[in-house]
mmCIF file of C-alpha atoms in Angstrom:
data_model
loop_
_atom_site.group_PDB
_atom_site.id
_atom_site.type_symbol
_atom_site.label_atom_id
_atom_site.label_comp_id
_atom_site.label_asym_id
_atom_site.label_seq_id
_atom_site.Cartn_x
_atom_site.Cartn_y
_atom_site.Cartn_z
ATOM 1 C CA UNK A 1 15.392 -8.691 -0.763
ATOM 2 C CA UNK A 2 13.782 -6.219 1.353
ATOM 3 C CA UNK A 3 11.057 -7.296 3.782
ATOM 4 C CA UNK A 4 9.152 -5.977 6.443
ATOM 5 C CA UNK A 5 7.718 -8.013 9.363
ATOM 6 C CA UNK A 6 4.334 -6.647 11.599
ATOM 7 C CA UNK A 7 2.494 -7.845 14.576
ATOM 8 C CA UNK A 8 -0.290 -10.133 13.507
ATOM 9 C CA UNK A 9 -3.300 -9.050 14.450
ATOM 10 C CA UNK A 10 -6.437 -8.143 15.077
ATOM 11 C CA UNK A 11 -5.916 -6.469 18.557
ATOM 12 C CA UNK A 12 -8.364 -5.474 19.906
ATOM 13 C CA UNK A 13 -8.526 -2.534 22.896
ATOM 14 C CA UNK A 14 -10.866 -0.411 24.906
ATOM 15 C CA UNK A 15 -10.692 3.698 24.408
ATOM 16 C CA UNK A 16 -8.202 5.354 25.917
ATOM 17 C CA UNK A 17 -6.085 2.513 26.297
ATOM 18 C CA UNK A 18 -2.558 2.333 24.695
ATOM 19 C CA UNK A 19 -0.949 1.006 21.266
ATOM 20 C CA UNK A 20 1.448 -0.243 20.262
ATOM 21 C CA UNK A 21 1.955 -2.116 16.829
ATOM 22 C CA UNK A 22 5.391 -4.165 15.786
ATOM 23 C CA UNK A 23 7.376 -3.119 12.681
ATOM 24 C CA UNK A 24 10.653 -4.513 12.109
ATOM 25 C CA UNK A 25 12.449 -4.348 8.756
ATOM 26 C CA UNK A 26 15.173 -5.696 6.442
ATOM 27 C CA UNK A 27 16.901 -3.566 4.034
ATOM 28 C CA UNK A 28 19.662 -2.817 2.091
ATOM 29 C CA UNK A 29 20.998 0.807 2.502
ATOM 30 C CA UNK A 30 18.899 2.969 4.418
ATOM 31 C CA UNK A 31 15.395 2.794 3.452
ATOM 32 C CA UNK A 32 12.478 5.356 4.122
ATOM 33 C CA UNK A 33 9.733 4.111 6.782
ATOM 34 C CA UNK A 34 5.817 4.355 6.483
ATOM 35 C CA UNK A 35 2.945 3.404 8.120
ATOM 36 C CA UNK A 36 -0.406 3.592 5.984
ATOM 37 C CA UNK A 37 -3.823 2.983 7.270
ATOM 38 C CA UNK A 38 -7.142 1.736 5.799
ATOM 39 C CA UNK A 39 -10.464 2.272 6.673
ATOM 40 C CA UNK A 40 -13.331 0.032 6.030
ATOM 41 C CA UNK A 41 -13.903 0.676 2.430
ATOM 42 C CA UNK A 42 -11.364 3.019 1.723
ATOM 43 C CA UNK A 43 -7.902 3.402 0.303
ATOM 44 C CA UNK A 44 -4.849 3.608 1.777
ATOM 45 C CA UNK A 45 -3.566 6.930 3.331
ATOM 46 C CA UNK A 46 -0.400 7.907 4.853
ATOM 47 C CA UNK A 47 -0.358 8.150 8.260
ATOM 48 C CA UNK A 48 3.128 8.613 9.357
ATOM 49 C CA UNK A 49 6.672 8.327 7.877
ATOM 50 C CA UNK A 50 10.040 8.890 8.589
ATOM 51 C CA UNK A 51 13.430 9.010 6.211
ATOM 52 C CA UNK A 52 16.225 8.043 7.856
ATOM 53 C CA UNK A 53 17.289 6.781 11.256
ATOM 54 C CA UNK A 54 16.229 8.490 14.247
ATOM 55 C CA UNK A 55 13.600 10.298 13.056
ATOM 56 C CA UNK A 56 10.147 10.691 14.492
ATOM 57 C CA UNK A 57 6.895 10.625 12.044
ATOM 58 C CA UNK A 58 4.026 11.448 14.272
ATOM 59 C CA UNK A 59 0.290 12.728 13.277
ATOM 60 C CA UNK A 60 -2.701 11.953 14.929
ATOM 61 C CA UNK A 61 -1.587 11.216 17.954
ATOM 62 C CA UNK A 62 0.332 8.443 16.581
ATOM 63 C CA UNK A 63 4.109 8.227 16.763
ATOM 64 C CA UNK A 64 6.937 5.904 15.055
ATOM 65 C CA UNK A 65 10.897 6.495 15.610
ATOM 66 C CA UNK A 66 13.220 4.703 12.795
ATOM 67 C CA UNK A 67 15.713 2.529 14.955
ATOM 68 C CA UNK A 68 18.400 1.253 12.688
ATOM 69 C CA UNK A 69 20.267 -0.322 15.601
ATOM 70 C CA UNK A 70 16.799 -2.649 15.857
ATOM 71 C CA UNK A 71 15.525 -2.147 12.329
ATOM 72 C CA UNK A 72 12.354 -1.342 13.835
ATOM 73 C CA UNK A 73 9.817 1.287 13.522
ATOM 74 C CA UNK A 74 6.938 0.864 16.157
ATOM 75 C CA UNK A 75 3.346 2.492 16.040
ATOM 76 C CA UNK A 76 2.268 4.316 19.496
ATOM 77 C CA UNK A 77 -0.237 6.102 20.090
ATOM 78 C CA UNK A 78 -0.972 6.902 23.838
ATOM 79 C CA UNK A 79 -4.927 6.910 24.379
ATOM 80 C CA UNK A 80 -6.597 5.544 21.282
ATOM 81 C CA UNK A 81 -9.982 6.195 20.173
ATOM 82 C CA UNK A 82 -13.291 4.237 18.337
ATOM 83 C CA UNK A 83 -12.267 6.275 15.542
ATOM 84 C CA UNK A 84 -8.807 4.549 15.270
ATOM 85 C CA UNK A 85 -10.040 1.385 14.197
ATOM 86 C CA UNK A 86 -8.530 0.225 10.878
ATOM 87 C CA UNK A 87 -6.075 -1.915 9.485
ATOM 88 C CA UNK A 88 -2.290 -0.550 9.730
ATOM 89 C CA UNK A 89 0.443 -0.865 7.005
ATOM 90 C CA UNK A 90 4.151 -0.729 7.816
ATOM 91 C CA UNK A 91 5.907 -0.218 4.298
ATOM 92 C CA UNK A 92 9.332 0.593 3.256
ATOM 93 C CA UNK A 93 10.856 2.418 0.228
ATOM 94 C CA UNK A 94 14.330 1.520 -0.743
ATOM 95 C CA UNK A 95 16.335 1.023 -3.575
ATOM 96 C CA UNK A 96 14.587 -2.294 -4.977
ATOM 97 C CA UNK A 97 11.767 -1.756 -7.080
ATOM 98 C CA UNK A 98 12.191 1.907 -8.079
ATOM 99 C CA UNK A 99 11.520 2.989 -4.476
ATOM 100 C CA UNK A 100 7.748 1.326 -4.692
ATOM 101 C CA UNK A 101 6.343 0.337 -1.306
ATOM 102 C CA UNK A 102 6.417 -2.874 0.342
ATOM 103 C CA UNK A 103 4.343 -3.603 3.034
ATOM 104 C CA UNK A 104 3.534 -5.954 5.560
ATOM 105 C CA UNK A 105 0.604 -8.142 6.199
ATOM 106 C CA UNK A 106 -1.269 -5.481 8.032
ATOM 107 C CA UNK A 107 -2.067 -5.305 12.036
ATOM 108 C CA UNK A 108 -6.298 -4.752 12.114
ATOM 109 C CA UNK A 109 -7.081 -2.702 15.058
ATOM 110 C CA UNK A 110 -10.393 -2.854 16.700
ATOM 111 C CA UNK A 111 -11.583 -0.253 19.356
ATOM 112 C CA UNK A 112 -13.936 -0.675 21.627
ATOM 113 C CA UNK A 113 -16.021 1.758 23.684
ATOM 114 C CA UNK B 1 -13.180 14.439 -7.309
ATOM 115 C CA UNK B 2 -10.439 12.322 -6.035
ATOM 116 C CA UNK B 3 -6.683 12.849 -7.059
ATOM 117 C CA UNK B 4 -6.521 8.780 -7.953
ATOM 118 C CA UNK B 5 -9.647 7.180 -9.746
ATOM 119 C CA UNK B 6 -10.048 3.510 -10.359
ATOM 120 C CA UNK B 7 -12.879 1.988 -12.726
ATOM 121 C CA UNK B 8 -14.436 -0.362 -11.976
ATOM 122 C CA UNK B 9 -15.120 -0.034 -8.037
ATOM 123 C CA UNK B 10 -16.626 -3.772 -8.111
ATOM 124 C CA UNK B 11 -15.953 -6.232 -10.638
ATOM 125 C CA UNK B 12 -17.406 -9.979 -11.003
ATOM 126 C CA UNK B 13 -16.109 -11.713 -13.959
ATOM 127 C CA UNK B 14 -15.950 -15.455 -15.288
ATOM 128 C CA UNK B 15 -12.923 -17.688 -15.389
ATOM 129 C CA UNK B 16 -11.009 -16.999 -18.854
ATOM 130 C CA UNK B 17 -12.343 -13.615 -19.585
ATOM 131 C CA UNK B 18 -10.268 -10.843 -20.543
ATOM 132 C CA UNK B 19 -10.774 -7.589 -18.046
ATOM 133 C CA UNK B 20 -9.316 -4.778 -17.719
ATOM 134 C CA UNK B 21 -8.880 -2.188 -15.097
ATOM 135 C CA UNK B 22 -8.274 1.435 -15.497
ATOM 136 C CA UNK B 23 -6.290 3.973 -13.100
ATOM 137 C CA UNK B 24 -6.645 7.835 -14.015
ATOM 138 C CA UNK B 25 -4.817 11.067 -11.698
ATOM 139 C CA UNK B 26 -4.766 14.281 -11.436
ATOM 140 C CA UNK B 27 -2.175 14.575 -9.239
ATOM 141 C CA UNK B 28 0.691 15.273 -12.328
ATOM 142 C CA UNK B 29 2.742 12.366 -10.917
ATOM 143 C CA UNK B 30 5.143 10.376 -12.775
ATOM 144 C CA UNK B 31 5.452 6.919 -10.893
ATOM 145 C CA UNK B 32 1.726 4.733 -11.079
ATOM 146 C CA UNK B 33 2.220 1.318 -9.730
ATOM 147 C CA UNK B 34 -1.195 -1.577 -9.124
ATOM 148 C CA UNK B 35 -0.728 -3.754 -6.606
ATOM 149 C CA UNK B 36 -3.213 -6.357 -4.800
ATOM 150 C CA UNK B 37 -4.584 -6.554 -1.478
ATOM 151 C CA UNK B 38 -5.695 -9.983 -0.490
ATOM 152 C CA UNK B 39 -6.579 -11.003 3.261
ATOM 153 C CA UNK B 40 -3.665 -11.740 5.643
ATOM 154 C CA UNK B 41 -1.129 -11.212 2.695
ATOM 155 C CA UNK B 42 -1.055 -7.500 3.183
ATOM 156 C CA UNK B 43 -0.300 -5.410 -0.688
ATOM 157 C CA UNK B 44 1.808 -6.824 -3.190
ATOM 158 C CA UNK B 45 3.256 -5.155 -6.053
ATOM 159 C CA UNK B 46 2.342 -6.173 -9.182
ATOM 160 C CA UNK B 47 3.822 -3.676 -12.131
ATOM 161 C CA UNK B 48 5.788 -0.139 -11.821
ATOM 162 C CA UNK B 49 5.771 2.521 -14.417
ATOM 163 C CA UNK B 50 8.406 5.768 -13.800
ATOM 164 C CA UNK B 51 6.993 7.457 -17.007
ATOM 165 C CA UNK B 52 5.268 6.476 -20.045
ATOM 166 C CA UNK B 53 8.169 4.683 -21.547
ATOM 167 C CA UNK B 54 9.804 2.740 -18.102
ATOM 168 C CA UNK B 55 7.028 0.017 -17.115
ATOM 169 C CA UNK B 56 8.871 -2.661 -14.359
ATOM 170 C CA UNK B 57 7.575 -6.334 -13.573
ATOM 171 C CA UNK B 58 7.092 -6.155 -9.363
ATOM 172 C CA UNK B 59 6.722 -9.194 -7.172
ATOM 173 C CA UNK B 60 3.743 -11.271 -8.445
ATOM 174 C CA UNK B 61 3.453 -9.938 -12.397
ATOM 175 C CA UNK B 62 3.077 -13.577 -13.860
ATOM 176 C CA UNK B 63 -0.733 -13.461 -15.651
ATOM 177 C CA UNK B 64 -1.024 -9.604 -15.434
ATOM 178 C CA UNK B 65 -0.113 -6.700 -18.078
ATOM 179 C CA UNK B 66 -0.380 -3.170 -17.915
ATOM 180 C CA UNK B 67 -0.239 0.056 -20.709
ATOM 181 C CA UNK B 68 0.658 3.360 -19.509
ATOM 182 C CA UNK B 69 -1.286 5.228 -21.965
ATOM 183 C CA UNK B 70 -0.008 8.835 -20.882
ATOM 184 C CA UNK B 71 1.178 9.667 -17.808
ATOM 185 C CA UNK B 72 -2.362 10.723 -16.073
ATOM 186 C CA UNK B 73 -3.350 6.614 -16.870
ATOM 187 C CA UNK B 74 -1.854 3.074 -15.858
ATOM 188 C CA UNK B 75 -4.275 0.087 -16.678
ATOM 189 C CA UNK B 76 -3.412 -3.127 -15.530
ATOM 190 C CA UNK B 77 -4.802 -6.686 -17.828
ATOM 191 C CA UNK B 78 -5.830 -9.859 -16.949
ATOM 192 C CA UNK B 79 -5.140 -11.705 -20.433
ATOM 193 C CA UNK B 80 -7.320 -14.776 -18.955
ATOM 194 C CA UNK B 81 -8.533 -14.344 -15.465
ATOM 195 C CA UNK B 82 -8.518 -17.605 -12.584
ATOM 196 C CA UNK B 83 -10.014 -17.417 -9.649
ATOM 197 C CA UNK B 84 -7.384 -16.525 -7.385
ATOM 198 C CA UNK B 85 -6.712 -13.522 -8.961
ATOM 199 C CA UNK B 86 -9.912 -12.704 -6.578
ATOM 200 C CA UNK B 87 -8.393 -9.954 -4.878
ATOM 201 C CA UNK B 88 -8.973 -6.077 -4.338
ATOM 202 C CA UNK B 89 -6.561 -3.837 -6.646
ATOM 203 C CA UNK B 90 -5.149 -0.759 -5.798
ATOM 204 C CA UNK B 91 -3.734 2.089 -7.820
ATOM 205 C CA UNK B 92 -1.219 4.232 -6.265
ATOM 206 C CA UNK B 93 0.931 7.558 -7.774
ATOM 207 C CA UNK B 94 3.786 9.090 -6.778
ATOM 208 C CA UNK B 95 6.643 11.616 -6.998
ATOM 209 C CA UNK B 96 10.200 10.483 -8.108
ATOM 210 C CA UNK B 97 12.715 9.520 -5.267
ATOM 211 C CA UNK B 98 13.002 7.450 -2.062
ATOM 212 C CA UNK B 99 10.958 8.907 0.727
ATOM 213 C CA UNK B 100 7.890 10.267 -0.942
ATOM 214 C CA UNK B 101 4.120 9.526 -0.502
ATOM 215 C CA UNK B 102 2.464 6.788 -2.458
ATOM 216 C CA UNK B 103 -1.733 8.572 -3.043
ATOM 217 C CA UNK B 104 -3.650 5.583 -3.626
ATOM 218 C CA UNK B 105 -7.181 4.996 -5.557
ATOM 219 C CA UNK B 106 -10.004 3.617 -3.642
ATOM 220 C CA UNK B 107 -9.371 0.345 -5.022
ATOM 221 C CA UNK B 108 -10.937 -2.273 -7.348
ATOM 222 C CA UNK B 109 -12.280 -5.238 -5.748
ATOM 223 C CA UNK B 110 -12.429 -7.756 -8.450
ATOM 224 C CA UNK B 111 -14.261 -11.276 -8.314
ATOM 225 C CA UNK B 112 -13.549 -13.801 -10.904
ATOM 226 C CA UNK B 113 -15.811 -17.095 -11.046
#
């Protein structure tokens, strides 16, 4: 079935420095990528998301490109901020499950000042 | 108001009892799905409704039930609650198709003892 794999976590960074968080994926077909974040308390929101391969989702700052050569889609962001801090999603939506989400485990993210 | 409501926010119940959680939108969507958040596991999808009449058993639906009452509410059952069905619950809507946003509630963190 499909599956998607993150970087454990939590990483932890000073501002300004850069991101990067994992995402690699298994699939039938050619599913749609997300990543979703949650802040302390909160929902989840979309961040980013992209629909088929190549594509860029950015927002934020952040960036992801689908890679269906590495059935990846990496989170970047270039100079992160205290306000970043939060746990990050990867999730796909493919033909299982009526298109529903599944997620990783979650990468938590901790920035420091 | 938000576009996803869940009630209750915070739940502690005892082993056995019968509880109930309730998910409400505005957002005129057709798909509702719950899922559960617990630590290190990431979200897991529990049940799926496409419309009023279509409700789907997702990955962990063993000792869960939901109604879809209309199509503004999806409540999701725990016939006789354990204790690790401890876990924070999340509502989430969406539009029909592959590649579309999942809005989620601000979740249900539920306690049973």
């Amino acid at each position: 079935g499909d599956s998607v794999t993150q970087m454990e976590g939590p990483v932890t960074l000073s501002e300004e420095a850069f991101l990067t968080i994992n995402c690699t994926y298994t699939a039938t077909g050619y599913p749609s990528l997300f990543w979703y974040v949650q802040y302390p308390g909160e929902g989840l929101q979309l961040l980013l998301k992209a629909t088929k391969a190549d594509d860029k989702g950015s927002n934020k700052g952040f960036e992801a490109t689908y890679r269906k050569e590495t059935t990846s889609f990496h989170l970047e962001k270039g100079s992160v901020q205290v306000s970043d801090s939060a746990v990050y999603f990867c999730a796909l939506s493919g033909t299982n499950s009526g298109y529903a989400l599944n997620f990783g485990k979650g990468t938590s993210l901790l920035v420091t000042p | 108001d938000a576009d996803v409501t869940q009630t209750p926010r915070n739940r502690i119940t005892k082993t056995g009892k019968r509880i109930m959680l309730e998910c409400s939108q505005t957002k005129g969507h057709d798909r509702m799905y719950w899922y559960r958040q617990d630590p290190g596991l990431g979200l897991r999808l529990i049940y799926y409704s496409f419309d009023v009449k279509d409700i789907n058993k997702g990955e962990i639906s063993d000792g869960y039930s939901v109604s879809r009452q209309a199509q503004a509410k999806f409540s999701l059952s725990l016939e006789s609650a354990i204790p690790n069905q401890t876990a924070l619950y999340f509502c989430a809507t969406s539009v029909a198709g592959g590649g579309t946003e999942a809005f989620f509630g601000q979740g249900t963190r539920l306690t049973v003892v």
